Amino acid sequence: LKHSLFYFTFVLVLLAAFSTNALSFQFVDDAGETIVILKPPTRVVSLVPSITEILHKIGAGHCIKAVTYHDAYPAENARKEIAGGYFSPSLDVIEAVKPDLIFYSGLQKGVKEQFKNNRCQLVELETRSLADSREKILLLGKIFNKEKQAQDLIQSINDQLRTIALKVESIPPENRQRVIRLMGRDTVMTPGDDSFQNEMIRAAGGIPPQLGRKGDVAAISKEEWIKFNPQVIYGCGGDRKTAEAFLGRPGWKDVDAVKNNRIFYFPCELTCRAATHTGYFVSWLSSRIYGELYSKKAFQVSDEKILRTRKID
């Protein structure tokens, strides 16, 4: 009987071990590190706003304990600890939270240095393209055991992008608008050729500049600006200051977008993130660029119908 009990206990331990391993998985993060997840984390510090946004959308927001002050959306972040800004997060605040996992950016080298020997896991994640954002949504769904929610989110984004793609198909090539994202402060800048922001311009039916420079941001000269001759300019937040400083100057003001007052501004949470609202922002941008065309019946791609009704007293 004694040996039988020992054998039974040993078998249970083995089964528990195999069960745990069956739930675990590994992946390679953006730093090239192999990350092994044994169970969904419950105390998370997210220093990357796009990742924070995705976590909330797939139903894992309750696991987040600290964010940056750039994480103004969604409103639930107001109840989280604020670990400083994106470019200079507070190591003390992060330490006090006692996280079991930190999502960080490659720009936040101090975070990696401080916590690399800590018991918590360090995961470098950023969304650098539209395809990359979909992959990260699926990855986060797997990490937090929210795979169904992640798949539903991607389906929703794809549906919105598909609707705009159908509308854009009807726009003749000669009517496509040249569109540029305005950035910079002391100089005029714009996203690089390989940026997700230029991907969003293309998805919206616009033609972004091709400067032969890659990266999140690249300087554009006055000569390049004039040669491209944007028909639509858009920015967010502090980009208004760049517009005020430069778009009244000779050369910078002599383009179609300035002459025709086709300068638009959107929330930075939409323009600067490839995350949960990509489809929504592409829809909005496309509607601003081609509002006159889209008002015509020929560009309607969805049937007119009542979606829902409610009584108003």
Short mmCIF file of C-alpha atoms in Angstrom, two decimals:
data_model
loop_
_atom_site.label_atom_id
_atom_site.label_comp_id
_atom_site.label_asym_id
_atom_site.label_seq_id
_atom_site.Cartn_x
_atom_site.Cartn_y
_atom_site.Cartn_z
CA LEU A 1 0.00 0.00 0.00
CA LYS A 2 2.87 2.35 0.92
CA HIS A 3 4.54 1.74 -2.46
CA SER A 4 1.20 2.18 -4.26
CA LEU A 5 0.62 5.58 -2.62
CA PHE A 6 4.14 6.69 -3.56
CA TYR A 7 3.59 5.56 -7.15
CA PHE A 8 0.22 7.33 -7.33
CA THR A 9 1.73 10.56 -5.93
CA PHE A 10 4.65 10.34 -8.38
CA VAL A 11 2.25 9.91 -11.30
CA LEU A 12 0.23 12.96 -10.18
CA VAL A 13 3.39 15.06 -9.99
CA LEU A 14 4.37 13.97 -13.49
CA LEU A 15 0.89 14.75 -14.82
CA ALA A 16 1.02 18.19 -13.21
CA ALA A 17 4.40 18.86 -14.80
CA PHE A 18 3.20 17.80 -18.24
CA SER A 19 0.03 19.87 -17.80
CA THR A 20 2.08 22.98 -17.00
CA ASN A 21 4.36 22.46 -19.98
CA ALA A 22 1.36 21.99 -22.25
CA LEU A 23 0.18 25.50 -21.33
CA SER A 24 3.58 27.14 -21.77
CA PHE A 25 4.97 28.48 -25.03
CA GLN A 26 7.91 30.53 -26.21
CA PHE A 27 8.53 33.26 -28.74
CA VAL A 28 11.28 35.66 -29.80
CA ASP A 29 10.70 39.31 -28.90
CA ASP A 30 11.86 42.39 -30.84
CA ALA A 31 15.20 42.35 -29.03
CA GLY A 32 15.87 38.85 -30.32
CA GLU A 33 15.43 37.33 -26.86
CA THR A 34 13.66 34.00 -26.42
CA ILE A 35 10.78 34.49 -23.99
CA VAL A 36 9.12 31.54 -22.24
CA ILE A 37 5.61 32.09 -20.86
CA LEU A 38 4.52 29.53 -18.25
CA LYS A 39 1.30 31.27 -17.20
CA PRO A 40 -0.50 34.54 -18.00
CA PRO A 41 1.17 37.47 -16.17
CA THR A 42 -0.94 39.34 -13.61
CA ARG A 43 1.25 42.34 -12.71
CA VAL A 44 2.25 44.10 -15.91
CA VAL A 45 4.04 47.37 -16.58
CA SER A 46 3.41 48.52 -20.14
CA LEU A 47 5.72 51.28 -21.37
CA VAL A 48 4.57 51.04 -25.00
CA PRO A 49 1.21 52.81 -25.61
CA SER A 50 0.24 50.63 -28.58
CA ILE A 51 0.73 47.48 -26.46
CA THR A 52 -1.25 49.02 -23.59
CA GLU A 53 -4.11 49.78 -25.98
CA ILE A 54 -4.15 46.23 -27.34
CA LEU A 55 -4.15 44.71 -23.84
CA HIS A 56 -7.23 46.71 -22.88
CA LYS A 57 -9.02 45.83 -26.11
CA ILE A 58 -8.55 42.06 -25.71
CA GLY A 59 -9.72 42.12 -22.09
CA ALA A 60 -6.35 41.97 -20.31
CA GLY A 61 -6.33 45.58 -19.07
CA HIS A 62 -6.90 44.51 -15.46
CA CYS A 63 -3.39 42.95 -15.48
CA ILE A 64 -1.75 46.32 -16.17
CA LYS A 65 -0.45 48.02 -13.04
CA ALA A 66 1.55 50.92 -14.53
CA VAL A 67 1.66 52.84 -17.81
CA THR A 68 3.25 56.01 -19.24
CA TYR A 69 1.50 59.38 -19.18
CA HIS A 70 1.04 59.03 -22.96
CA ASP A 71 -1.52 56.30 -22.29
CA ALA A 72 -4.52 58.61 -22.08
CA TYR A 73 -6.70 56.02 -23.80
CA PRO A 74 -8.71 54.16 -22.61
CA ALA A 75 -10.05 55.90 -19.52
CA GLU A 76 -9.20 52.91 -17.30
CA ASN A 77 -5.56 53.99 -17.44
CA ALA A 78 -6.42 56.87 -15.10
CA ARG A 79 -6.49 54.29 -12.31
CA LYS A 80 -3.02 52.92 -13.11
CA GLU A 81 0.31 54.03 -11.70
CA ILE A 82 2.07 56.50 -14.00
CA ALA A 83 5.65 55.46 -14.70
CA GLY A 84 6.73 58.74 -16.30
CA GLY A 85 6.97 59.32 -20.05
CA TYR A 86 7.71 57.03 -22.96
CA PHE A 87 11.25 58.31 -23.49
CA SER A 88 12.21 58.47 -19.82
CA PRO A 89 10.13 56.09 -17.68
CA SER A 90 10.55 56.15 -13.89
CA LEU A 91 12.56 53.14 -12.74
CA ASP A 92 11.49 53.74 -9.13
CA VAL A 93 7.78 53.57 -9.99
CA ILE A 94 8.32 50.40 -12.01
CA GLU A 95 10.23 48.83 -9.12
CA ALA A 96 7.51 49.74 -6.61
CA VAL A 97 4.84 48.03 -8.71
CA LYS A 98 6.71 44.70 -8.41
CA PRO A 99 5.82 43.57 -11.92
CA ASP A 100 6.05 40.02 -13.16
CA LEU A 101 6.38 41.29 -16.75
CA ILE A 102 7.48 44.58 -18.36
CA PHE A 103 6.68 45.49 -21.96
CA TYR A 104 9.28 48.00 -23.12
CA SER A 105 10.67 49.67 -26.23
CA GLY A 106 14.18 49.40 -27.65
CA LEU A 107 14.57 53.13 -26.92
CA GLN A 108 14.15 52.49 -23.18
CA LYS A 109 17.61 51.03 -22.61
CA GLY A 110 17.66 52.09 -18.96
CA VAL A 111 14.70 49.82 -18.23
CA LYS A 112 16.43 46.79 -19.71
CA GLU A 113 19.65 47.54 -17.84
CA GLN A 114 17.87 48.04 -14.51
CA PHE A 115 15.63 44.98 -14.61
CA LYS A 116 17.59 42.43 -16.67
CA ASN A 117 18.61 40.50 -13.55
CA ASN A 118 15.27 40.96 -11.83
CA ARG A 119 12.78 38.14 -11.37
CA CYS A 120 10.30 39.81 -13.72
CA GLN A 121 10.30 39.11 -17.44
CA LEU A 122 11.40 41.79 -19.90
CA VAL A 123 9.66 41.74 -23.28
CA GLU A 124 10.56 44.22 -26.01
CA LEU A 125 7.52 44.73 -28.23
CA GLU A 126 6.57 47.46 -30.68
CA THR A 127 4.24 47.60 -33.68
CA ARG A 128 6.24 48.83 -36.68
CA SER A 129 3.90 47.88 -39.54
CA LEU A 130 0.27 46.97 -40.09
CA ALA A 131 1.16 43.29 -40.47
CA ASP A 132 3.33 43.52 -37.37
CA SER A 133 0.44 44.97 -35.36
CA ARG A 134 -1.72 41.97 -36.27
CA GLU A 135 1.04 39.58 -35.21
CA LYS A 136 1.45 41.41 -31.89
CA ILE A 137 -2.29 41.30 -31.23
CA LEU A 138 -2.26 37.52 -31.73
CA LEU A 139 0.86 37.17 -29.59
CA LEU A 140 -0.64 39.16 -26.73
CA GLY A 141 -3.82 37.11 -27.01
CA LYS A 142 -1.74 34.00 -26.51
CA ILE A 143 0.29 35.42 -23.60
CA PHE A 144 -2.87 36.42 -21.69
CA ASN A 145 -5.04 33.51 -22.78
CA LYS A 146 -7.29 35.87 -24.79
CA GLU A 147 -6.85 34.33 -28.23
CA LYS A 148 -10.53 34.52 -29.21
CA GLN A 149 -10.69 38.23 -28.31
CA ALA A 150 -7.48 38.85 -30.27
CA GLN A 151 -8.85 37.13 -33.36
CA ASP A 152 -12.11 39.09 -33.10
CA LEU A 153 -10.17 42.35 -32.88
CA ILE A 154 -8.15 41.55 -35.99
CA GLN A 155 -11.33 40.60 -37.83
CA SER A 156 -12.87 43.97 -36.92
CA ILE A 157 -9.79 45.88 -38.15
CA ASN A 158 -9.68 43.85 -41.37
CA ASP A 159 -13.37 44.50 -42.02
CA GLN A 160 -12.85 48.26 -41.77
CA LEU A 161 -9.78 48.15 -44.03
CA ARG A 162 -11.65 45.99 -46.54
CA THR A 163 -14.50 48.52 -46.73
CA ILE A 164 -12.09 51.36 -47.50
CA ALA A 165 -10.19 49.22 -50.01
CA LEU A 166 -13.45 48.66 -51.92
CA LYS A 167 -14.15 52.40 -52.01
CA VAL A 168 -10.57 53.23 -53.04
CA GLU A 169 -10.78 50.75 -55.94
CA SER A 170 -13.30 53.05 -57.62
CA ILE A 171 -10.99 56.08 -57.57
CA PRO A 172 -9.20 56.53 -60.92
CA PRO A 173 -5.37 56.68 -60.61
CA GLU A 174 -5.34 60.26 -61.89
CA ASN A 175 -7.62 61.31 -59.02
CA ARG A 176 -5.49 59.78 -56.25
CA GLN A 177 -4.22 62.45 -53.86
CA ARG A 178 -0.61 62.99 -52.78
CA VAL A 179 -0.66 62.87 -48.96
CA ILE A 180 2.08 63.62 -46.43
CA ARG A 181 2.24 63.28 -42.65
CA LEU A 182 3.75 66.48 -41.22
CA MET A 183 6.18 66.03 -38.33
CA GLY A 184 9.17 67.79 -36.78
CA ARG A 185 9.74 70.93 -34.76
CA ASP A 186 12.89 72.86 -35.75
CA THR A 187 12.88 71.21 -39.18
CA VAL A 188 10.13 69.68 -41.29
CA MET A 189 10.07 65.91 -41.03
CA THR A 190 7.88 63.03 -42.16
CA PRO A 191 7.78 59.25 -41.64
CA GLY A 192 10.28 57.12 -43.57
CA ASP A 193 9.33 55.13 -46.66
CA ASP A 194 8.88 51.90 -44.67
CA SER A 195 6.80 53.40 -41.85
CA PHE A 196 3.35 52.16 -40.86
CA GLN A 197 2.11 55.74 -41.23
CA ASN A 198 2.83 55.65 -44.96
CA GLU A 199 1.14 52.24 -45.06
CA MET A 200 -1.96 53.85 -43.59
CA ILE A 201 -1.83 56.61 -46.21
CA ARG A 202 -1.73 53.98 -48.96
CA ALA A 203 -4.55 52.01 -47.32
CA ALA A 204 -6.60 55.24 -47.30
CA GLY A 205 -6.06 55.60 -51.05
CA GLY A 206 -3.41 58.30 -50.80
CA ILE A 207 0.05 58.50 -52.37
CA PRO A 208 2.81 59.08 -49.76
CA PRO A 209 6.23 60.53 -50.65
CA GLN A 210 9.15 58.25 -51.54
CA LEU A 211 12.29 59.90 -50.15
CA GLY A 212 14.63 56.91 -50.19
CA ARG A 213 14.92 57.09 -46.40
CA LYS A 214 13.59 54.58 -43.88
CA GLY A 215 12.63 54.76 -40.21
CA ASP A 216 9.99 56.30 -37.99
CA VAL A 217 10.93 59.83 -39.01
CA ALA A 218 13.06 61.46 -41.72
CA ALA A 219 13.90 65.05 -42.61
CA ILE A 220 12.45 66.42 -45.84
CA SER A 221 14.10 69.35 -47.63
CA LYS A 222 12.22 72.29 -49.10
CA GLU A 223 13.19 71.07 -52.58
CA GLU A 224 11.75 67.60 -51.88
CA TRP A 225 8.63 69.18 -50.41
CA ILE A 226 8.04 71.31 -53.52
CA LYS A 227 8.77 68.39 -55.85
CA PHE A 228 6.28 66.13 -54.06
CA ASN A 229 3.72 68.97 -53.94
CA PRO A 230 1.35 67.43 -51.37
CA GLN A 231 -2.36 67.82 -52.00
CA VAL A 232 -3.22 66.83 -48.44
CA ILE A 233 -1.17 67.43 -45.28
CA TYR A 234 -2.06 65.95 -41.91
CA GLY A 235 -0.59 65.89 -38.44
CA CYS A 236 -1.42 65.65 -34.75
CA GLY A 237 -0.79 67.51 -31.51
CA GLY A 238 2.37 69.61 -31.65
CA ASP A 239 2.57 69.30 -35.45
CA ARG A 240 0.42 72.44 -35.56
CA LYS A 241 3.46 74.38 -34.36
CA THR A 242 5.51 73.01 -37.24
CA ALA A 243 2.79 74.07 -39.65
CA GLU A 244 2.66 77.56 -38.13
CA ALA A 245 6.44 77.88 -38.28
CA PHE A 246 7.01 76.66 -41.83
CA LEU A 247 3.87 76.66 -43.97
CA GLY A 248 3.84 80.43 -44.31
CA ARG A 249 7.36 80.55 -45.73
CA PRO A 250 8.27 80.74 -49.43
CA GLY A 251 8.51 77.29 -50.98
CA TRP A 252 6.80 75.51 -48.07
CA LYS A 253 3.57 77.42 -48.66
CA ASP A 254 3.68 77.02 -52.45
CA VAL A 255 2.09 73.55 -52.59
CA ASP A 256 -1.47 72.53 -53.40
CA ALA A 257 -2.42 71.46 -49.86
CA VAL A 258 -1.54 74.86 -48.39
CA LYS A 259 -3.08 76.81 -51.25
CA ASN A 260 -6.35 74.86 -50.96
CA ASN A 261 -6.33 74.71 -47.15
CA ARG A 262 -6.25 70.89 -47.15
CA ILE A 263 -4.46 70.52 -43.80
CA PHE A 264 -6.05 68.16 -41.28
CA TYR A 265 -5.31 67.22 -37.66
CA PHE A 266 -6.20 64.01 -35.85
CA PRO A 267 -5.63 62.63 -32.33
CA CYS A 268 -2.05 61.41 -31.83
CA GLU A 269 -3.48 58.15 -30.40
CA LEU A 270 -4.64 57.40 -33.96
CA THR A 271 -1.89 58.84 -36.16
CA CYS A 272 1.06 57.49 -34.18
CA ARG A 273 0.00 53.94 -33.36
CA ALA A 274 -0.50 50.78 -35.36
CA ALA A 275 -2.74 49.14 -32.80
CA THR A 276 -6.45 48.60 -32.24
CA HIS A 277 -7.82 51.59 -34.20
CA THR A 278 -5.90 51.18 -37.46
CA GLY A 279 -9.04 50.43 -39.46
CA TYR A 280 -10.91 53.31 -37.84
CA PHE A 281 -8.15 55.83 -38.54
CA VAL A 282 -7.66 54.69 -42.14
CA SER A 283 -11.44 55.11 -42.61
CA TRP A 284 -11.35 58.61 -41.14
CA LEU A 285 -8.27 59.68 -43.10
CA SER A 286 -9.69 58.34 -46.34
CA SER A 287 -12.97 60.13 -45.70
CA ARG A 288 -11.17 63.45 -45.17
CA ILE A 289 -9.11 63.00 -48.34
CA TYR A 290 -11.99 61.87 -50.55
CA GLY A 291 -15.05 63.24 -48.74
CA GLU A 292 -16.54 64.75 -51.89
CA LEU A 293 -16.17 61.51 -53.86
CA TYR A 294 -17.46 59.31 -51.05
CA SER A 295 -20.64 61.40 -50.79
CA LYS A 296 -21.63 60.08 -54.23
CA LYS A 297 -23.83 57.01 -54.55
CA ALA A 298 -21.30 55.29 -56.83
CA PHE A 299 -18.84 54.98 -53.95
CA GLN A 300 -21.29 53.37 -51.53
CA VAL A 301 -20.15 49.81 -50.78
CA SER A 302 -22.54 48.89 -47.95
CA ASP A 303 -26.29 48.48 -48.18
CA GLU A 304 -28.39 51.14 -46.49
CA LYS A 305 -30.17 49.61 -43.51
CA ILE A 306 -31.24 50.26 -39.94
CA LEU A 307 -28.56 48.83 -37.64
CA ARG A 308 -30.50 49.31 -34.40
CA THR A 309 -33.22 51.43 -32.83
CA ARG A 310 -33.97 52.67 -29.33
CA LYS A 311 -36.76 54.68 -27.83
CA ILE A 312 -36.01 58.26 -26.72
CA ASP A 313 -38.47 59.78 -24.27
#
